[in-house]
Tab-separated table of C-alpha atoms and ligand atoms in Angstrom:
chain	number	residue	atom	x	y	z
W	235	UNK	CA	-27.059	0.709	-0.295
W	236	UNK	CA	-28.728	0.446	2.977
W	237	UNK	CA	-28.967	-3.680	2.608
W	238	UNK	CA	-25.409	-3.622	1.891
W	239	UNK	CA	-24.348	-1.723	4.975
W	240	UNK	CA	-26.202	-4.335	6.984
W	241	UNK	CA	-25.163	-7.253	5.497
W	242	UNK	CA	-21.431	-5.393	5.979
W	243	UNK	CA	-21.946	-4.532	9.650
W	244	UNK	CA	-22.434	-8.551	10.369
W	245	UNK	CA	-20.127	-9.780	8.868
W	246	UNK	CA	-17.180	-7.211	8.492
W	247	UNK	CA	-15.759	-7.924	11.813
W	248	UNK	CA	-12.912	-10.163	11.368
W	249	UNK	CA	-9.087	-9.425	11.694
W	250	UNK	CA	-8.178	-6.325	9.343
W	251	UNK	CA	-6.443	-7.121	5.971
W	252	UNK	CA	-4.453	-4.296	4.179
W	253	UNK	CA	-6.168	-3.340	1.246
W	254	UNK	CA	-3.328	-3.009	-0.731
W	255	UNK	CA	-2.430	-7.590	-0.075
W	256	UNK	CA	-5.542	-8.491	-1.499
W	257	UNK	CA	-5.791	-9.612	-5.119
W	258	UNK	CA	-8.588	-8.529	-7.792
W	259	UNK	CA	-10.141	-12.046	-8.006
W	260	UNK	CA	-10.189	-11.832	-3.761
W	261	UNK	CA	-11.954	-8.391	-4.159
W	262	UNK	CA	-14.624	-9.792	-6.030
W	263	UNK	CA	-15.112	-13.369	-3.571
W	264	UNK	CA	-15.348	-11.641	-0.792
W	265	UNK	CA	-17.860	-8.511	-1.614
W	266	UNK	CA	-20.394	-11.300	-3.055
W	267	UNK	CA	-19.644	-14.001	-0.183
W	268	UNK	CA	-20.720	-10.647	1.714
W	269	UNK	CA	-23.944	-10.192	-0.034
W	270	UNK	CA	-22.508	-7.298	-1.924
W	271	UNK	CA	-22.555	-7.072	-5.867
W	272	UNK	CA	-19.759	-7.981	-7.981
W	273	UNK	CA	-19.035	-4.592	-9.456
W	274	UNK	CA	-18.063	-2.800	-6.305
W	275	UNK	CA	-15.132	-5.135	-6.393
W	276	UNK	CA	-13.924	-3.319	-10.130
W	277	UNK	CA	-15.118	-0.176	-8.268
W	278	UNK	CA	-12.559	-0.815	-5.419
W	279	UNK	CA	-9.838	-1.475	-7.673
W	280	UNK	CA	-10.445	1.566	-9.912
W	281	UNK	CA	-10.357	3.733	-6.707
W	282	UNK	CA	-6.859	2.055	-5.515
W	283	UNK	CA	-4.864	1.716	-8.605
W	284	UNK	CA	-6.026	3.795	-11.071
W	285	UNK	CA	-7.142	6.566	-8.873
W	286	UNK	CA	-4.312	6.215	-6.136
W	287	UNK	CA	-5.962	7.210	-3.247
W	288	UNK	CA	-4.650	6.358	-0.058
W	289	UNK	CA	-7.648	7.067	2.417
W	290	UNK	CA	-10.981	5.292	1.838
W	291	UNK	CA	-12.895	8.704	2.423
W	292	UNK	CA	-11.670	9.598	-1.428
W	293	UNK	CA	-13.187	6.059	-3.015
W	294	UNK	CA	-16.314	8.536	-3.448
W	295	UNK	CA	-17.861	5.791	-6.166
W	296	UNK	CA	-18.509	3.713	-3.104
W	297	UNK	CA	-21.705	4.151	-0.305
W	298	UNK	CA	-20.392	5.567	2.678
W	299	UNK	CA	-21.279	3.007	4.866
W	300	UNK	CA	-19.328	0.794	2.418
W	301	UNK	CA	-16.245	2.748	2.818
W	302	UNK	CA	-16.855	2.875	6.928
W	303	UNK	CA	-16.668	-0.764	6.306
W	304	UNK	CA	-13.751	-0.563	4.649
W	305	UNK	CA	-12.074	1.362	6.578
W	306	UNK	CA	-12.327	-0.769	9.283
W	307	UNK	CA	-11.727	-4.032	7.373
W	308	UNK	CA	-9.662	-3.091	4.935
W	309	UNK	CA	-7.194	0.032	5.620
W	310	UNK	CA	-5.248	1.473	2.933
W	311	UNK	CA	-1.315	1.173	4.854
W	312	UNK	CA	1.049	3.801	2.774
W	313	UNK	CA	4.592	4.023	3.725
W	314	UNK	CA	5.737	7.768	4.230
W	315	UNK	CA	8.693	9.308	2.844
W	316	UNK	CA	11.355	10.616	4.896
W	317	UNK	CA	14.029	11.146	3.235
W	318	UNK	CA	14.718	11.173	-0.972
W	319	UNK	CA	18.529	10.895	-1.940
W	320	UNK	CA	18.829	12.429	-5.790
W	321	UNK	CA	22.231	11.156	-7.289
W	322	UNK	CA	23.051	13.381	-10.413
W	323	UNK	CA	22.337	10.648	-12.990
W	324	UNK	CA	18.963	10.788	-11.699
W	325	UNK	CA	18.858	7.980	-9.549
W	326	UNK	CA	16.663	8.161	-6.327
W	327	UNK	CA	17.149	6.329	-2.849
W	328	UNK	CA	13.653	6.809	-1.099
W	329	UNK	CA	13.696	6.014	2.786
W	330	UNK	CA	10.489	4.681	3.431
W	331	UNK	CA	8.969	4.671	6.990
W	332	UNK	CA	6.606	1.802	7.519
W	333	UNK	CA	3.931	1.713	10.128
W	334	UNK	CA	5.549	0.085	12.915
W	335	UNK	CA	8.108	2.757	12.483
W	336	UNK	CA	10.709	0.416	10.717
W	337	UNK	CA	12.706	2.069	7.395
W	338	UNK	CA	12.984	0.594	4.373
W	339	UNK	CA	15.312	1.289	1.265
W	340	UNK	CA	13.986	1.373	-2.446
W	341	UNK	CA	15.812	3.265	-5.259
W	342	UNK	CA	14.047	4.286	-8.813
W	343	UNK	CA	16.543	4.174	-11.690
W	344	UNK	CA	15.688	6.360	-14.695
W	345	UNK	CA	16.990	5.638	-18.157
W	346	UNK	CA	16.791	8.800	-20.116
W	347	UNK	CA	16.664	9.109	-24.226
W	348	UNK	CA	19.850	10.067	-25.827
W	349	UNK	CA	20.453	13.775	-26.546
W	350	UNK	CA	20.036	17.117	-24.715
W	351	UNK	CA	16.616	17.323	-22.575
W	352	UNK	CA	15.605	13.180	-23.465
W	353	UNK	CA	12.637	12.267	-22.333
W	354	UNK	CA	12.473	8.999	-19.757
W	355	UNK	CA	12.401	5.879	-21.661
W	356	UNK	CA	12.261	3.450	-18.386
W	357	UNK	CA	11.878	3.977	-15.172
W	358	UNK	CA	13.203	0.651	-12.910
W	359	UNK	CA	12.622	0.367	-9.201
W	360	UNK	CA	14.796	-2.060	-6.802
W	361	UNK	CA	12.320	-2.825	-3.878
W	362	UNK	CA	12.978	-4.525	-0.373
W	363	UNK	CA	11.371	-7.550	0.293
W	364	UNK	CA	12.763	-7.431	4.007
W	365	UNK	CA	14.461	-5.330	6.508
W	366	UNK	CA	18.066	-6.332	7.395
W	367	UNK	CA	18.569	-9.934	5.792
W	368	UNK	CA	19.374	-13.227	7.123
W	369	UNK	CA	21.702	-14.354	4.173
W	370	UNK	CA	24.999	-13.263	5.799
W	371	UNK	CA	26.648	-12.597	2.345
W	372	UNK	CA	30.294	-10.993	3.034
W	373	UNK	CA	30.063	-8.563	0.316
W	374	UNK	CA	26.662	-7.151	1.089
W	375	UNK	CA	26.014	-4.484	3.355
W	376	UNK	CA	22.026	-5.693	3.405
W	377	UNK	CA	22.879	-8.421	5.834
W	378	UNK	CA	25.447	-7.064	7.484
W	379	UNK	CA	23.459	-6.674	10.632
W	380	UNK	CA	21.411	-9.523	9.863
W	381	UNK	CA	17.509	-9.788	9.541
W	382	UNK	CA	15.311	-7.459	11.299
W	383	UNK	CA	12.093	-8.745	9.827
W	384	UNK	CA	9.932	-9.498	6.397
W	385	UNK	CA	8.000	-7.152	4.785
W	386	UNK	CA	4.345	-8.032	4.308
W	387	UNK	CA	2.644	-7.690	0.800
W	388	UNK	CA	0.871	-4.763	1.171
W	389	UNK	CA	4.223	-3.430	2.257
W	390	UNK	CA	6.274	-4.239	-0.694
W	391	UNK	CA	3.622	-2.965	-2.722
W	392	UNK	CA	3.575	0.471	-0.761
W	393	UNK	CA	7.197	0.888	-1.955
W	394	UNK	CA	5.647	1.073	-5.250
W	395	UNK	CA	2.806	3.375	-4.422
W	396	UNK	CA	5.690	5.758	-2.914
W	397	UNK	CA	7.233	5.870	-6.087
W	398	UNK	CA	4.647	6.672	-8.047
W	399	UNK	CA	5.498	10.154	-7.777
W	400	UNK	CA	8.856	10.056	-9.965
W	401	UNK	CA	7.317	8.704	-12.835
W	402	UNK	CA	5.870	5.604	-14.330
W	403	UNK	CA	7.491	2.279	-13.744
W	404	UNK	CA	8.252	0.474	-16.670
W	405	UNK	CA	10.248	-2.022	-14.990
W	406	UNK	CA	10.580	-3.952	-10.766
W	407	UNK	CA	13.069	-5.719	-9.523
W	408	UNK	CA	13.129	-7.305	-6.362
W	409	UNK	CA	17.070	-6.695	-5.803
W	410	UNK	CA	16.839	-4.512	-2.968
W	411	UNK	CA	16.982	-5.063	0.683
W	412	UNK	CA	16.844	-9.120	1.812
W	413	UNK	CA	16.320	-12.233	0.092
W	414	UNK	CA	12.388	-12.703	-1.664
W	415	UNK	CA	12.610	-16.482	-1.264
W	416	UNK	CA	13.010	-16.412	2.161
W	417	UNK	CA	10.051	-14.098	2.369
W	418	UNK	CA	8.119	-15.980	-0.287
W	419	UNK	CA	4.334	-15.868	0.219
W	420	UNK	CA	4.463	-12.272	0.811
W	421	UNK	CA	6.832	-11.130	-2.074
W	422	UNK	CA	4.488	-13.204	-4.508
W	423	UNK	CA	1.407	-12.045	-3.570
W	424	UNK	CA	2.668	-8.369	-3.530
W	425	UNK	CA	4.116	-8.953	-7.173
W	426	UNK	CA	1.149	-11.183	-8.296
W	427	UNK	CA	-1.120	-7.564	-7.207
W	428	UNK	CA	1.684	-5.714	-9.414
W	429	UNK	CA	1.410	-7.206	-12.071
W	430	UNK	CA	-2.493	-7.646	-12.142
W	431	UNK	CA	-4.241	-6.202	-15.077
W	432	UNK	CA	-6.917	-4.418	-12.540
W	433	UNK	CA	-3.780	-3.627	-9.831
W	434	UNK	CA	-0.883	-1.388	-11.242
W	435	UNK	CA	-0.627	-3.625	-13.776
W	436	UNK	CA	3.049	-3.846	-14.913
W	437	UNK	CA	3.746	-6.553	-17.378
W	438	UNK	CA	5.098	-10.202	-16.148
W	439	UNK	CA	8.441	-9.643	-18.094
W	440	UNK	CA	9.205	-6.315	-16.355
W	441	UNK	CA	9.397	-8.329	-13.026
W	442	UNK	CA	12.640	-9.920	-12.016
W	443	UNK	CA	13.347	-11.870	-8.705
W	444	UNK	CA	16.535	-11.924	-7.611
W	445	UNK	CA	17.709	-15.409	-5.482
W	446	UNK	CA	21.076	-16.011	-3.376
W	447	UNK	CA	20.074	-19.654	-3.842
W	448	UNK	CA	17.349	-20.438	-1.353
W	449	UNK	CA	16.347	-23.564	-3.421
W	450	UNK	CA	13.176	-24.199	-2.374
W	451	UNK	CA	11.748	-21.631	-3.635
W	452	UNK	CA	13.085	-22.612	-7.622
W	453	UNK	CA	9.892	-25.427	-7.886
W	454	UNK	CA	7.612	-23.247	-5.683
W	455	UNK	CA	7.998	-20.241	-8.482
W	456	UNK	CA	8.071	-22.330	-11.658
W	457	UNK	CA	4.348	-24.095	-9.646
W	458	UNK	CA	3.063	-20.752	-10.041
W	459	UNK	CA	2.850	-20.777	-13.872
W	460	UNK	CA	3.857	-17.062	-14.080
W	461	UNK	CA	6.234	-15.144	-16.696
W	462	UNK	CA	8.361	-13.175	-14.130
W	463	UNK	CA	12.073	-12.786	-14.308
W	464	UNK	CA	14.273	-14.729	-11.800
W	465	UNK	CA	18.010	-14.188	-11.474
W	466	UNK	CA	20.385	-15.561	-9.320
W	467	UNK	CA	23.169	-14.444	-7.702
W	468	UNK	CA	26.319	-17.129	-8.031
W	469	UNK	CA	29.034	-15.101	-7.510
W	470	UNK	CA	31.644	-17.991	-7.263
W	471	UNK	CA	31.582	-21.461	-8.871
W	472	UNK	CA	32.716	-23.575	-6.348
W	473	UNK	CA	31.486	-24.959	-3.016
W	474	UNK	CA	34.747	-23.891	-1.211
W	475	UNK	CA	34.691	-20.019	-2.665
W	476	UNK	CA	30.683	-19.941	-2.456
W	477	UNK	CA	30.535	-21.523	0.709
W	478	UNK	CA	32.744	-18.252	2.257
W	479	UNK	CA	31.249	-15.783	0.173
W	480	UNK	CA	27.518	-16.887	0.780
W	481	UNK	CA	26.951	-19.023	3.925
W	482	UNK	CA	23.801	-20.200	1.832
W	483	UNK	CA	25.769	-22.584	-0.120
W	484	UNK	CA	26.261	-24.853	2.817
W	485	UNK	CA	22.681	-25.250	3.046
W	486	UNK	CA	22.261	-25.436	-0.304
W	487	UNK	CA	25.848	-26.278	-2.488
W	488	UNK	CA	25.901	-25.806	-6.249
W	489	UNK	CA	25.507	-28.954	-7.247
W	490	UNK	CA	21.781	-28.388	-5.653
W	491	UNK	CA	21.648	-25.174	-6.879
W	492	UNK	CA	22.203	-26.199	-10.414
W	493	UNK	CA	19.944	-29.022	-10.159
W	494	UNK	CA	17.221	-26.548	-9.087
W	495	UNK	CA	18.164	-23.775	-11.843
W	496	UNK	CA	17.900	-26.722	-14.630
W	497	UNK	CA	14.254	-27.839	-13.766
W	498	UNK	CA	13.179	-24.757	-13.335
W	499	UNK	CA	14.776	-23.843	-17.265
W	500	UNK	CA	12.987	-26.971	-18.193
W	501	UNK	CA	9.732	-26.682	-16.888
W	502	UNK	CA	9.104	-23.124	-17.324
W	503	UNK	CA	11.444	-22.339	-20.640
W	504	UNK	CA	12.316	-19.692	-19.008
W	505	UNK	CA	16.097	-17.766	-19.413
W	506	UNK	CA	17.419	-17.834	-15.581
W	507	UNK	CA	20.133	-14.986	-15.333
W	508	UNK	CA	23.309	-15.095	-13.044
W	509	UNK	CA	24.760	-12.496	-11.421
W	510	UNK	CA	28.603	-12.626	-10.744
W	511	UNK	CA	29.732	-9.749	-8.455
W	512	UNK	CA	33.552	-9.797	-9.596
W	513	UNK	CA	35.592	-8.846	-6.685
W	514	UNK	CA	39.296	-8.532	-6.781
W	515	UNK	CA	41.755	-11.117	-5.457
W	516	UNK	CA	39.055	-13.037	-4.285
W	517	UNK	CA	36.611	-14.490	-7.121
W	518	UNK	CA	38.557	-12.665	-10.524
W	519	UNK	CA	40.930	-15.241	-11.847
W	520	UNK	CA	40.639	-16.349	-15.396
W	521	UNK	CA	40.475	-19.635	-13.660
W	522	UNK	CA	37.360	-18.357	-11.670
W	523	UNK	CA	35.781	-16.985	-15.269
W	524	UNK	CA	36.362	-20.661	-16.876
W	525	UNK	CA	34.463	-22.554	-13.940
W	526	UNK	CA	31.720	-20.093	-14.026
W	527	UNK	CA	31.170	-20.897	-17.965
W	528	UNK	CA	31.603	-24.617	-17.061
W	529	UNK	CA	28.699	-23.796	-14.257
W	530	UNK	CA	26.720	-21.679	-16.347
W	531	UNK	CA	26.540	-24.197	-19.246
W	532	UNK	CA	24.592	-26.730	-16.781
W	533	UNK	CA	21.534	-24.653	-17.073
W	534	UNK	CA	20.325	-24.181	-20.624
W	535	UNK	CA	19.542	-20.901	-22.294
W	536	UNK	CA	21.502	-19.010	-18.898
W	537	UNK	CA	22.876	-15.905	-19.044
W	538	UNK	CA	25.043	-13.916	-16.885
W	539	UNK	CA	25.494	-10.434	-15.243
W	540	UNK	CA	29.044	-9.476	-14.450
W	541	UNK	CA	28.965	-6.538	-11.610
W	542	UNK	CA	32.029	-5.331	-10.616
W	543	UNK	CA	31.757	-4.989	-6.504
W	544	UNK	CA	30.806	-1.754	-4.950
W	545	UNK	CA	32.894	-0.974	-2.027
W	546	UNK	CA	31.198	-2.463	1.222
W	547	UNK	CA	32.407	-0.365	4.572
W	548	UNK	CA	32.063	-3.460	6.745
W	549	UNK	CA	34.798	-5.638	4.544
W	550	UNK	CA	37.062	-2.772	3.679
W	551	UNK	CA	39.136	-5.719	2.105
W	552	UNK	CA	37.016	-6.638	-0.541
W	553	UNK	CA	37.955	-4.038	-3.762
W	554	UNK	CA	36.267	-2.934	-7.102
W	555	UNK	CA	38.471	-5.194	-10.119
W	556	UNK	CA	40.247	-3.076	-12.337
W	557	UNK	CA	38.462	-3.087	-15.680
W	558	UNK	CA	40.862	-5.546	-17.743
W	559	UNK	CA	39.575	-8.159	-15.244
W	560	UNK	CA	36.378	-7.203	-16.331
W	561	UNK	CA	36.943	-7.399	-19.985
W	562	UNK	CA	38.742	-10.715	-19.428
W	563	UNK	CA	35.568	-12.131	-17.306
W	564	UNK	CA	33.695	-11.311	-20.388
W	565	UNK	CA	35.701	-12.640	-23.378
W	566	UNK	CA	36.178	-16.263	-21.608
W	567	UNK	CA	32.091	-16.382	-20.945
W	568	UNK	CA	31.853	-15.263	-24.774
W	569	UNK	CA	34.282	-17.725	-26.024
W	570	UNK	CA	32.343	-19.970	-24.422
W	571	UNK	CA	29.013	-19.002	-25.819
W	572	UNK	CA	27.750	-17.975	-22.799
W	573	UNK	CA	25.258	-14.742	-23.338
W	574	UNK	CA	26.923	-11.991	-21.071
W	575	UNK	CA	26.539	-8.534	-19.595
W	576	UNK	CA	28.689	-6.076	-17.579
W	577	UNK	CA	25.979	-4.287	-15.459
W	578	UNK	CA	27.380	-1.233	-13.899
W	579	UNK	CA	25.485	-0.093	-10.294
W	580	UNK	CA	23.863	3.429	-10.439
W	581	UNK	CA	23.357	5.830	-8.591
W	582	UNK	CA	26.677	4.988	-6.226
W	583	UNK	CA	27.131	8.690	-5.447
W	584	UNK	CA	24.128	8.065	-2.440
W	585	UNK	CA	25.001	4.581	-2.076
W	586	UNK	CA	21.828	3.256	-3.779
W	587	UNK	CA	23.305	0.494	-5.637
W	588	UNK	CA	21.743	-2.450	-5.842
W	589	UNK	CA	21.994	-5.146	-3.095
W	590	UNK	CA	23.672	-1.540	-0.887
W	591	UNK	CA	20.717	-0.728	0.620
W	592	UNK	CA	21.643	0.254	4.400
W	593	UNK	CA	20.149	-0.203	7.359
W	594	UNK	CA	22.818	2.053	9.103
W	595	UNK	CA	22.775	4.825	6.669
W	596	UNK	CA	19.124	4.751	6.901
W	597	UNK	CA	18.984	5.882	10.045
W	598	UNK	CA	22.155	8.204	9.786
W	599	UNK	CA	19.580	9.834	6.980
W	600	UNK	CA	16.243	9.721	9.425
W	601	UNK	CA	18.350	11.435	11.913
W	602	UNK	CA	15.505	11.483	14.878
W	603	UNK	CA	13.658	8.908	13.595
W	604	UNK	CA	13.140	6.407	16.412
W	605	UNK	CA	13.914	2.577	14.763
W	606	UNK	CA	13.671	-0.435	16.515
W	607	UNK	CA	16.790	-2.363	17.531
W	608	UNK	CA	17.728	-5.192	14.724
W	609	UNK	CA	17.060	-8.717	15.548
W	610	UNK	CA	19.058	-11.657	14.120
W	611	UNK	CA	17.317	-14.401	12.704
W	612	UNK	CA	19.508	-17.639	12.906
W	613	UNK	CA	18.639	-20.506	9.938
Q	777	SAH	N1	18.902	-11.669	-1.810
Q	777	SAH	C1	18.720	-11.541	-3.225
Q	777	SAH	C2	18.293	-10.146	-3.582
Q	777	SAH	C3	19.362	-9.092	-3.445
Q	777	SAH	S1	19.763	-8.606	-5.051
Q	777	SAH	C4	19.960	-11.995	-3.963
Q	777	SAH	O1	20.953	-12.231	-3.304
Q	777	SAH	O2	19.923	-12.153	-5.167
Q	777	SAH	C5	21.173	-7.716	-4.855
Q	777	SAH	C6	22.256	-8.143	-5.810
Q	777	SAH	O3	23.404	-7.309	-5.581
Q	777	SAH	C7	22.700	-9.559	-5.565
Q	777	SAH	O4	23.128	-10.176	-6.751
Q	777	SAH	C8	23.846	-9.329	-4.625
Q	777	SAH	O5	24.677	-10.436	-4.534
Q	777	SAH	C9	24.508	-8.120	-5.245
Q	777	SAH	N2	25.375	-7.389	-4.328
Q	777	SAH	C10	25.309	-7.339	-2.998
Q	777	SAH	N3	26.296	-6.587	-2.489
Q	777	SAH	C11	26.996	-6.143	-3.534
Q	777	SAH	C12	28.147	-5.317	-3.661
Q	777	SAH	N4	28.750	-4.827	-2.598
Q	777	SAH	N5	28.599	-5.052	-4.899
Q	777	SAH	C13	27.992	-5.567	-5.981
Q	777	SAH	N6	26.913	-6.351	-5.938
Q	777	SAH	C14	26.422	-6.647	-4.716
């Protein structure tokens, strides 16, 4: 133990990395580019994911002077609860205070047997990859004040460890607070830890990215050779519609975005899933349903997600659709052989619905809580 403290002490002096960004397979290079053996690395691992601790005093496994080196090196960064909304279906909007102070939004969404007293058959959790977002979308309160910053890997994945305590995730999607592709390094590498057999270890195809359309980041993800989800949020199906709704599609127009959906279909075989938020007046016409199955159809295997709009407070113009407009989304996507689901948001009694998560209610919540003002990020 001794020679490993030494060889530590010489060499464990560089910037610290949060313990909770580095992967198994980085564990292991770096204890035995250190001089240390291999095992410590499943020793580490053990301690942090299947042990949960969050200070490197309880890794007792390890040689003290390896967890004084750790410490140091490699601290352990856990977000801390402030504030836990309970909706009475169970849902729960945890207000996560980071350690620069910022807050951050995740919700866990239980799915409980049928019958009196069912047990929990899935547990889902929306994480943030950012605070604030840069997106501008007009029917999401996320961006509303724009971007404050990106959340860093260990970050992302410390809105997992918070969870923990509800229950046992069966399922993560990355549909809360800003947009993953804009924050991509980070939001992998938090995900790839996720879903790593010696991390918390939650299954490939109980991950699902969700995209505005940031189309870079289509090739980048089917490159990685990995069997997460990825949706995408259309929400109109034309440039002159999407272009208002979501300033991304002047960067990147459908025709782009289609292009980008296709390879990545083709190269991966993987079923990409669109999300339609239907709101009324605006995107609901039966003429709006037919070009989204004409869109839909360019990308094989594609599904879609109809989500009738939550009321926003900053567009007070923009309405729920009544549910015939609903039905009559569905039945032209059917006729039209397009696979289809009406997803319904939960949890909407403490405004934790999906893509809802708000910076301004945060802080009405943290009442006290000192946050940091918001910063827009122009693109
Ligand atoms: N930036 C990513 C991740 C956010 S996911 C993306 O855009 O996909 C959140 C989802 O909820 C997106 O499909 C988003 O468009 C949708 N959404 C946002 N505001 C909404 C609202 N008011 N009602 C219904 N869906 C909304």
């Amino acid at each position: 133990m001794k020679v490993e403290a030494e060889r530590n002490v010489k060499k464990m002096d560089a910037a610290a990395t949060p313990a909770w960004s580095v992967l198994p397979d980085e564990w292991k290079e770096m204890l035995v580019a250190r001089g240390l053996r291999a095992f410590r690395a499943d020793q580490i691992l053990h301690s942090l994911y299947r042990d949960y601790i969050t200070d490197w005093d309880q890794a007792t496994t390890l040689p003290k002077d390896l967890r004084e080196a750790l410490k140091r090196e490699f601290p352990i960064t856990p977000a801390e609860e402030v504030a836990c909304d309970e909706s009475p279906d169970g849902t729960r909007k945890l207000l996560l205070k980071m350690g620069d102070g910022e807050l951050v939004e995740t919700v866990v969404i239980p799915v409980y047997a049928k019958g009196e007293g069912g047990e929990m058959v899935r547990l889902t959790q929306c994480v943030s990859s950012q605070i604030g977002c840069a997106m501008g979308c007009a029917f999401c309160a996320s961006g509303a004040n724009g971007l404050v910053r990106s959340l860093r890997a260990d970050e992302i994945v410390a809105e997992v460890m918070a969870a923990r305590k509800y229950g046992t995730l069966t399922n993560l999607v990355v549909m809360g607070m800003g947009e993953p592709f804009a924050n991509y390094d980070e939001t992998m590498r938090a995900l790839k830890l996720i879903n790593a057999g010696k991390g918390p270890n939650l299954g490939a195809r109980h991950i699902t990215l969700s995209t505005c359309g940031v189309v870079p980041g289509f090739a980048r993800l089917a490159a990685e050779g990995l069997q997460f989800e990825l949706s995408v949020s259309l929400h109109a199906a034309d440039d002159r519609l999407r272009d208002e709704l979501m300033p991304v599609n002047r960067r990147w127009p459908l025709a782009e975005l289609m292009a980008a959906c296709r390879d990545y279909t083709l190269k991966t075989k993987r079923v990409i899933t669109f999300e339609y938020t239907v709101i009324a007046g605006v995107n609901d016409s039966r003429a709006c349903a037919e070009a989204l199955a004409r869109r839909v159809r360019e990308v094989p295997m594609a599904k879609v997600n109809l989500i009738p709009l939550s009321p926003v407070e900053h567009r007070p113009d923009f309405r729920t659709p009544p549910e015939p407009t609903m039905k009559m989304f569905l039945d032209v996507l059917m006729k039209n052989h397009v696979q289809t689901m009406i997803r319904r948001s939960r949890g909407r009694e403490s405004q934790a619905a999906c893509g809802q998560l708000r910076l301004r209610s945060a802080r009405r919540v943290a009442k006290g809580l000192e946050t940091k003002g918001k910063g827009e990020e122009s693109r």
